[in-house]
CSV table of C-alpha atoms in Angstrom, one decimal:
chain,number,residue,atom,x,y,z
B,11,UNK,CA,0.0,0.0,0.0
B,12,UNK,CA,2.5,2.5,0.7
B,13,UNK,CA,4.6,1.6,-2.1
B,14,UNK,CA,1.7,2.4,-4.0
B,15,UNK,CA,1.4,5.6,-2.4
B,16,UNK,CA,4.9,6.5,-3.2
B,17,UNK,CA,4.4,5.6,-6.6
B,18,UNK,CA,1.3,7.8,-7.4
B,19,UNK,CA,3.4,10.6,-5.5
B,20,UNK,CA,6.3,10.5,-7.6
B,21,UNK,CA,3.8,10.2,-10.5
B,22,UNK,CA,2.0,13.0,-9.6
B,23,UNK,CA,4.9,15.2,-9.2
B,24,UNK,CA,6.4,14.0,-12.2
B,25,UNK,CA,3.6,14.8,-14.3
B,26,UNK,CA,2.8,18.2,-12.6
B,27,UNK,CA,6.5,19.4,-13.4
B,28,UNK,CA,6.4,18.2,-17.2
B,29,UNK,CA,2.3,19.5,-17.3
B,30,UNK,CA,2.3,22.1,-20.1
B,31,UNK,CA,0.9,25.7,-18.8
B,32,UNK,CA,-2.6,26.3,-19.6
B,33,UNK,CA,-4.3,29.4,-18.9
B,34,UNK,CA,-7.0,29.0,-16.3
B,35,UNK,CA,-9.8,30.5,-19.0
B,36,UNK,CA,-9.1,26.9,-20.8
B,37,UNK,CA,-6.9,25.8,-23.7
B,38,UNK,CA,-6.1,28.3,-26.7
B,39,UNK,CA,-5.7,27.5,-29.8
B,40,UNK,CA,-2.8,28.6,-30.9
B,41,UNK,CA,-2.8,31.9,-33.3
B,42,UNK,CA,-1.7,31.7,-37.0
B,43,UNK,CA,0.2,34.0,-39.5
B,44,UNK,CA,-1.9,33.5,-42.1
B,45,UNK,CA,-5.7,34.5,-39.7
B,46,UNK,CA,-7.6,32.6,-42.3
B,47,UNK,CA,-6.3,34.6,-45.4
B,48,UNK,CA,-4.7,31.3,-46.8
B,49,UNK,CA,-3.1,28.1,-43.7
B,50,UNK,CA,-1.0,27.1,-46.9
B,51,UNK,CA,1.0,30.0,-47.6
B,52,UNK,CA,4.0,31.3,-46.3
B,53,UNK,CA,3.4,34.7,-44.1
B,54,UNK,CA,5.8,37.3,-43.7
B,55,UNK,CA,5.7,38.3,-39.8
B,56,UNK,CA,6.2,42.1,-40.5
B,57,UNK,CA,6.9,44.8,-43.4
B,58,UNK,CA,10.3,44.8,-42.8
B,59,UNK,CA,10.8,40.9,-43.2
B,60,UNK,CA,8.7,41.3,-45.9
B,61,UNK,CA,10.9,44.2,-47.4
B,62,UNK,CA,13.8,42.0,-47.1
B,63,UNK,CA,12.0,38.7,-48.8
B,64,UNK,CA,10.5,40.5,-51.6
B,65,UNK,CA,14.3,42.2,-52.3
B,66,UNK,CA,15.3,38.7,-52.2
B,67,UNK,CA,13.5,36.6,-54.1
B,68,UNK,CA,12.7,39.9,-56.2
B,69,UNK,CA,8.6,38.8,-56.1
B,70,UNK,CA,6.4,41.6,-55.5
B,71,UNK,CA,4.9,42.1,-52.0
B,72,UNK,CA,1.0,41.7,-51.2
B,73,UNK,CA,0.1,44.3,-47.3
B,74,UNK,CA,-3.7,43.0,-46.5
B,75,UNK,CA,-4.7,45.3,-43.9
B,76,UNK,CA,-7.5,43.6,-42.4
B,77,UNK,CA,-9.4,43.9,-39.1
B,78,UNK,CA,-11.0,40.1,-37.1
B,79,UNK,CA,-14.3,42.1,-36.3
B,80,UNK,CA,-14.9,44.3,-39.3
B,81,UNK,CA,-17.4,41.9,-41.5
B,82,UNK,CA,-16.0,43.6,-44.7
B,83,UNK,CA,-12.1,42.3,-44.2
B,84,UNK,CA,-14.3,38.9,-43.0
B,85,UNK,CA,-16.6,38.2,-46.0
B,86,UNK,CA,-13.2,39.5,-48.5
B,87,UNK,CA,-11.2,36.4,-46.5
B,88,UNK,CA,-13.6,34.0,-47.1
B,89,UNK,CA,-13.5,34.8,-51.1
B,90,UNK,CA,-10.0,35.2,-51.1
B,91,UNK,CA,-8.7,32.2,-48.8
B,92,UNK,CA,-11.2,30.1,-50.7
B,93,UNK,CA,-9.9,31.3,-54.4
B,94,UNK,CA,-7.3,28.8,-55.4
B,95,UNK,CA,-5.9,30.7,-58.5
B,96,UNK,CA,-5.2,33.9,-56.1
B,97,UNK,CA,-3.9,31.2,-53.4
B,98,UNK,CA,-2.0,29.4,-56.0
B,99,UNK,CA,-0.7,32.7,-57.4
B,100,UNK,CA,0.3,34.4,-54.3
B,101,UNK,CA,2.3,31.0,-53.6
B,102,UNK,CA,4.4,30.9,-56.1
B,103,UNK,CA,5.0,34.8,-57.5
B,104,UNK,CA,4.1,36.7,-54.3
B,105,UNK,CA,5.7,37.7,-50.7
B,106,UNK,CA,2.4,37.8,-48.2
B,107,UNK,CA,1.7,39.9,-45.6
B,108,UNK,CA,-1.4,40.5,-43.3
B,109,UNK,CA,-1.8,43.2,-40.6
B,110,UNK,CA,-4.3,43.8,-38.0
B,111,UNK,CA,-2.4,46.8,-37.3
B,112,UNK,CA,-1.3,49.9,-39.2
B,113,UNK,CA,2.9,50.1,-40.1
B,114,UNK,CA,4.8,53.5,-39.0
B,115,UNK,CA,5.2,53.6,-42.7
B,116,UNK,CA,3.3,56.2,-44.5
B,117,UNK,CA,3.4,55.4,-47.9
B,118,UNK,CA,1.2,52.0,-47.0
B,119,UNK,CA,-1.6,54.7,-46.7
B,120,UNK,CA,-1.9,56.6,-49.6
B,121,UNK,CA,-5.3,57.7,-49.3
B,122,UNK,CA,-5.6,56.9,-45.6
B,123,UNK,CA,-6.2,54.2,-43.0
B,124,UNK,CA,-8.9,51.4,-43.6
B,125,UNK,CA,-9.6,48.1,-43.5
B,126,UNK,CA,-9.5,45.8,-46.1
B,127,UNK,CA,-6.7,47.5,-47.8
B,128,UNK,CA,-4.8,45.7,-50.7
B,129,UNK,CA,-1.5,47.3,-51.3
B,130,UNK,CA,1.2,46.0,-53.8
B,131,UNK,CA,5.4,46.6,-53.4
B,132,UNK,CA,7.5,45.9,-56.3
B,133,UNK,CA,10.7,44.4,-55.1
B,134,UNK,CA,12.1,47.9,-55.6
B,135,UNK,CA,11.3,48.7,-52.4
B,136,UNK,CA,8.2,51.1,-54.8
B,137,UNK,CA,4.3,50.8,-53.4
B,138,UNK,CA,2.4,50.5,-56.4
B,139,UNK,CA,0.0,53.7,-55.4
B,140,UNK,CA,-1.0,53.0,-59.5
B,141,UNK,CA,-2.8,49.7,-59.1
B,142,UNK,CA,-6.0,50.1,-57.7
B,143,UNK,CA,-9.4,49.3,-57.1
B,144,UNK,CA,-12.9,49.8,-57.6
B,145,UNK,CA,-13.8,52.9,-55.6
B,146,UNK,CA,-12.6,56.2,-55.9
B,147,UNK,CA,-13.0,57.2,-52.1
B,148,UNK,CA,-10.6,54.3,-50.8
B,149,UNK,CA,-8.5,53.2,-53.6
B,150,UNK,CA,-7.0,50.4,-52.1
B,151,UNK,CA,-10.3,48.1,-51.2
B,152,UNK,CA,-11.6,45.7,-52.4
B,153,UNK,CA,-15.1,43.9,-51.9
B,154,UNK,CA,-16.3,40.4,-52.6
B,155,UNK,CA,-17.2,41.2,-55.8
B,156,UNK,CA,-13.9,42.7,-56.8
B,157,UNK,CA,-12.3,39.3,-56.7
B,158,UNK,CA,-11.7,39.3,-60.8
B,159,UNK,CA,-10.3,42.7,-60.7
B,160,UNK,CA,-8.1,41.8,-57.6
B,161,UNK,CA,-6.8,39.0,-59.8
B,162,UNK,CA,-6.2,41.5,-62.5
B,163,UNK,CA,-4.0,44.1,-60.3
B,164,UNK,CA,-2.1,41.1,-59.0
B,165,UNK,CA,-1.2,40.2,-63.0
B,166,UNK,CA,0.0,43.4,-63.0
B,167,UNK,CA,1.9,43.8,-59.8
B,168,UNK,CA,3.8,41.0,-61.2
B,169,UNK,CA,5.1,43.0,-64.0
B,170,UNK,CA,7.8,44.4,-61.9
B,171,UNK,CA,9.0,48.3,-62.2
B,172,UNK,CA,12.7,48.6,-64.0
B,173,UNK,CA,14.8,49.3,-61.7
B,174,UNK,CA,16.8,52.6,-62.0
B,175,UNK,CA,20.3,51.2,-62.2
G,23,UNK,CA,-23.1,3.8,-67.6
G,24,UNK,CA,-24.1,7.2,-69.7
G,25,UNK,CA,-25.3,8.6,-66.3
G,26,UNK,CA,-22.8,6.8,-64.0
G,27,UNK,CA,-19.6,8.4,-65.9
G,28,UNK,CA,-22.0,11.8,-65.4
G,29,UNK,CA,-22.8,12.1,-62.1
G,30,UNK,CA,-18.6,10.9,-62.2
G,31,UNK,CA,-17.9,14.3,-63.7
G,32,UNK,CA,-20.1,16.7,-61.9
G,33,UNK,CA,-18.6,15.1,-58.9
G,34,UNK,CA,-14.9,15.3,-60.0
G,35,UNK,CA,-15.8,18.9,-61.3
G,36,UNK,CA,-17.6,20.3,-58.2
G,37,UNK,CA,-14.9,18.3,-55.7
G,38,UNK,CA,-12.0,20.1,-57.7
G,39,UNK,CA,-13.7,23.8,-57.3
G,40,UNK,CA,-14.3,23.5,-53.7
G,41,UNK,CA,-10.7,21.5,-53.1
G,42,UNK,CA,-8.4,23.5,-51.0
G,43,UNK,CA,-5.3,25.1,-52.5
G,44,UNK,CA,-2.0,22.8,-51.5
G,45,UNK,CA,1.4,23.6,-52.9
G,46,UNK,CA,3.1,20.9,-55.2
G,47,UNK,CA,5.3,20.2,-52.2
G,48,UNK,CA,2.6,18.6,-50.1
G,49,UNK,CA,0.7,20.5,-47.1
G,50,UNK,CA,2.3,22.5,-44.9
G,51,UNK,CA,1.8,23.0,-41.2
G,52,UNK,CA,0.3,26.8,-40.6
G,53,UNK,CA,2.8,28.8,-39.1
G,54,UNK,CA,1.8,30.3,-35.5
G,55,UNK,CA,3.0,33.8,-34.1
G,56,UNK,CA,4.3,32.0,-31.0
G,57,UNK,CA,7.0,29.8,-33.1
G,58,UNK,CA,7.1,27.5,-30.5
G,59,UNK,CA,7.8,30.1,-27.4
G,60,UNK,CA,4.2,29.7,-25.8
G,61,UNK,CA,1.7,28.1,-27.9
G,62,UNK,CA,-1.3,29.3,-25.1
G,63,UNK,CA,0.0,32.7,-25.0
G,64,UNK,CA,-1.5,35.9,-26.9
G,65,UNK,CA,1.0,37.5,-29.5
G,66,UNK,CA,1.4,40.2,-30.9
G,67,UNK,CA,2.2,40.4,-34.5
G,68,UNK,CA,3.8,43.8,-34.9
G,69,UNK,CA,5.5,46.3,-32.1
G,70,UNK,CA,3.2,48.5,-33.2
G,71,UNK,CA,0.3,46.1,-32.1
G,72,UNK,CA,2.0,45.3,-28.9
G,73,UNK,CA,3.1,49.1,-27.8
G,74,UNK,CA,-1.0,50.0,-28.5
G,75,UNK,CA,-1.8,46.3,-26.6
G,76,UNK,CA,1.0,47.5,-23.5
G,77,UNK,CA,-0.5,51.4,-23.2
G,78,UNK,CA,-4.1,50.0,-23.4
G,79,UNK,CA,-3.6,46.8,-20.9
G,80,UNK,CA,-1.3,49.2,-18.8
G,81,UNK,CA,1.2,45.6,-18.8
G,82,UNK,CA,4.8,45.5,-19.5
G,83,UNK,CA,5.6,44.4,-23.2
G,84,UNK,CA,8.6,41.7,-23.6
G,85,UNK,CA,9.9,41.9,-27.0
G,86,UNK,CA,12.4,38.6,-27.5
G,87,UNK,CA,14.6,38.6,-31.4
G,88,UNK,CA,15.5,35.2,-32.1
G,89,UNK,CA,16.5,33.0,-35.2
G,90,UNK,CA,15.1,29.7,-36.1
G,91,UNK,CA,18.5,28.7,-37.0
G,92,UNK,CA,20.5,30.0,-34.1
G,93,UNK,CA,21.0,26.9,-31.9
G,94,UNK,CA,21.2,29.5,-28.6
G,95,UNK,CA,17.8,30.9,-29.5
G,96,UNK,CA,16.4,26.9,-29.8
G,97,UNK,CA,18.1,26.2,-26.5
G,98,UNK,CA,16.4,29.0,-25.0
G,99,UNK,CA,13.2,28.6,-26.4
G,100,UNK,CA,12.9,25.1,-25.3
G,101,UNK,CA,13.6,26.0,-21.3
G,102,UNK,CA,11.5,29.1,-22.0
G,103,UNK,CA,8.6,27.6,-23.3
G,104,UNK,CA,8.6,24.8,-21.0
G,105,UNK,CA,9.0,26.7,-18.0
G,106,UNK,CA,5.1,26.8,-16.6
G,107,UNK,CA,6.4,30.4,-14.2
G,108,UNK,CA,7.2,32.2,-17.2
G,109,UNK,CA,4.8,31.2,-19.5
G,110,UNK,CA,1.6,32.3,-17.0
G,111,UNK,CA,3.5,35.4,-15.9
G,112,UNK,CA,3.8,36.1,-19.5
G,113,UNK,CA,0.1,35.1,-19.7
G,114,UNK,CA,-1.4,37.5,-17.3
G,115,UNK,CA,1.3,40.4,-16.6
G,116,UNK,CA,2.7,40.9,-20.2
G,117,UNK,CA,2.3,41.8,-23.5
G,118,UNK,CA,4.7,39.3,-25.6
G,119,UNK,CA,6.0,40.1,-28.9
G,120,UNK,CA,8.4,37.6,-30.4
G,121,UNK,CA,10.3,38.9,-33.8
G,122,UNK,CA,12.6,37.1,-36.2
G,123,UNK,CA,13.2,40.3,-38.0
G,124,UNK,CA,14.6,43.6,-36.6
G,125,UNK,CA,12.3,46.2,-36.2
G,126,UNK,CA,13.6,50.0,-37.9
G,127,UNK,CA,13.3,51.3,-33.9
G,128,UNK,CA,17.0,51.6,-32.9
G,129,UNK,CA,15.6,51.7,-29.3
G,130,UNK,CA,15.0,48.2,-29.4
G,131,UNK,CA,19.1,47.2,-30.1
G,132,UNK,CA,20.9,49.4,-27.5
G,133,UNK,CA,23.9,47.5,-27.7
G,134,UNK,CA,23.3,45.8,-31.3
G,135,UNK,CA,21.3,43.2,-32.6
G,136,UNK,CA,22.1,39.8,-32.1
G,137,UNK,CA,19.9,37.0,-30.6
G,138,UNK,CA,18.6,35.2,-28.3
G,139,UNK,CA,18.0,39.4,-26.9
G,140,UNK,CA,15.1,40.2,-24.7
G,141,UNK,CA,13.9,43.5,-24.0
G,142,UNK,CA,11.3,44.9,-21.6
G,143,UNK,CA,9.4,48.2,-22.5
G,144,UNK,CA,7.0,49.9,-20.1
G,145,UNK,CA,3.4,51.2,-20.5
G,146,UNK,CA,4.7,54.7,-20.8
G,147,UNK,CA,6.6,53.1,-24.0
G,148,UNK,CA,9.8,53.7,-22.2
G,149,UNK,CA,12.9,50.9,-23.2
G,150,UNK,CA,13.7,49.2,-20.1
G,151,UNK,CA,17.5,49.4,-20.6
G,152,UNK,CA,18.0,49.1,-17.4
G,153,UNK,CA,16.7,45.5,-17.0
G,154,UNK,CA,20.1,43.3,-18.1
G,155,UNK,CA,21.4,39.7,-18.6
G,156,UNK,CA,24.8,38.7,-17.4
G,157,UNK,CA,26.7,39.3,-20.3
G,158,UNK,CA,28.9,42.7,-20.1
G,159,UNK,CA,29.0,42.8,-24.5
G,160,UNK,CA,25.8,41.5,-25.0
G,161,UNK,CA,23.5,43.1,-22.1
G,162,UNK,CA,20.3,41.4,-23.3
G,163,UNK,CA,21.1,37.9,-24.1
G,164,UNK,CA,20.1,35.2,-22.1
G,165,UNK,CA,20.9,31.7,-22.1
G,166,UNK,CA,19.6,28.7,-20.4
G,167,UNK,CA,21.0,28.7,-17.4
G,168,UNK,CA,20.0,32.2,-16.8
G,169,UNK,CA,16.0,31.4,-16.3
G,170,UNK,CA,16.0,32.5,-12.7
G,171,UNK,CA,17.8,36.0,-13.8
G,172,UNK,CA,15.4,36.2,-16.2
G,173,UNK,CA,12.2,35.8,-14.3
G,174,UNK,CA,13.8,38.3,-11.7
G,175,UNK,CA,13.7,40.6,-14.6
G,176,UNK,CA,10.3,40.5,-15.6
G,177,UNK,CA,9.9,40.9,-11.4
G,178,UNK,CA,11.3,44.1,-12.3
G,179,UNK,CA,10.1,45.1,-15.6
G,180,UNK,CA,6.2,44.6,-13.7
G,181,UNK,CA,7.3,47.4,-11.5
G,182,UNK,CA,6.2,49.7,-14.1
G,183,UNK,CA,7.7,53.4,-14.2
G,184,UNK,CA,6.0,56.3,-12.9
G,185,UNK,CA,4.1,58.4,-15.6
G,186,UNK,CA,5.6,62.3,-15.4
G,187,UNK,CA,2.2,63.3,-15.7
């Protein structure tokens, strides 16, 4: 019996020190890059890393702005993360990035702050303020029924500027 | 047969328009924010996002650089994100921010940028310089055995600064 006892003890403590921490609220599941805009691609973390891949690999850079309780940026990501030729697209020609939150960088803004937002970067460091979208008061979004014309403006981002040198 | 090879085709056809986009190399695994530092924890994505999360929640933001392929950042992280003290300070008392790219604010590398680095920043969006490692020429590394130092600092960096206002 006591053996037993010291068994349980030593199993008790031994799984209490290798328990994994849990929040008391319950298990979390954990957050994504991608926050449903596409699980199978390959998410830059933040405008400069993106910077630095699209130099790279000289592909032009997607910036989604998007916000988790605007139903705009919501019904766009179901569209888009369910379109396979933009998914497919943006996989193999594009360096991705989504933000929740607005860069101390200006010139992702051109016409102001708002969410969703579709901005393209040639790998010239250049934002594309040229290819745009459907509405002349924000330039730079894009509804669900924009997703042919979205498709469009990625074609051309892909034409990439000359560079000066 | 006529309407067997049919209903074959709408099927095929309808299953490939609603299939989910893989790349040719096979599925990948979505990428999280926490890269393995604290699956259960909340990230922030950008310091931007985590100063506005730090003012807003009044908590102290730790902002830890690493590398996926710098074996001291993998040793860290492993003790790190194992460590159940840590991960539910971090849970309740801090805003965490992990970045694998250098941000453009030189206040966040005041003696250079190298990783594993860890720095705390207050509410008032004030760089905890003063909250050090052990290491004279690189004051904000930390390595494994310095877990205790480190949870000391965070002691520290939850002491938040007096506002001048």
């Amino acid at each position: 019996m006591k053996a037993v006892f010291a068994a349980l003890l030593v199993f008790v403590t031994v799984s209490s020190a290798f328990a994994k921490y849990f929040p008391k609220t319950g298990k979390r599941i954990p957050q994504t890059l991608s926050r449903g805009w596409g699980d199978q691609l390959i998410w830059a973390q933040t405008y400069e890393e993106a910077l630095f891949w699209s130099r790279s690999k000289n592909k032009p850079l997607m910036v989604l702005f998007h916000l988790e309780d605007c139903p705009h940026s919501q019904a766009l990501k179901k569209v888009f993360s369910e379109n396979n030729e933009i998914q497919k697209t943006l996989d193999e020609d594009f360096i991705v990035l989504n933000l929740v939150y607005e860069t101390t960088d200006k010139h992702l803004s051109p016409d102001g702050q708002y969410v969703p937002r579709i901005i393209f970067v040639d790998p010239t460091m250049t934002v594309r303020a040229d290819i745009t979208g459907r509405y002349s008061n924000r330039m730079y979004a894009y509804e669900t029924g924009d997703i042919k014309l979205l498709i469009t403006n990625m074609q051309k981002a892909k034409k990439l500027l000359k560079s000066e040198l």
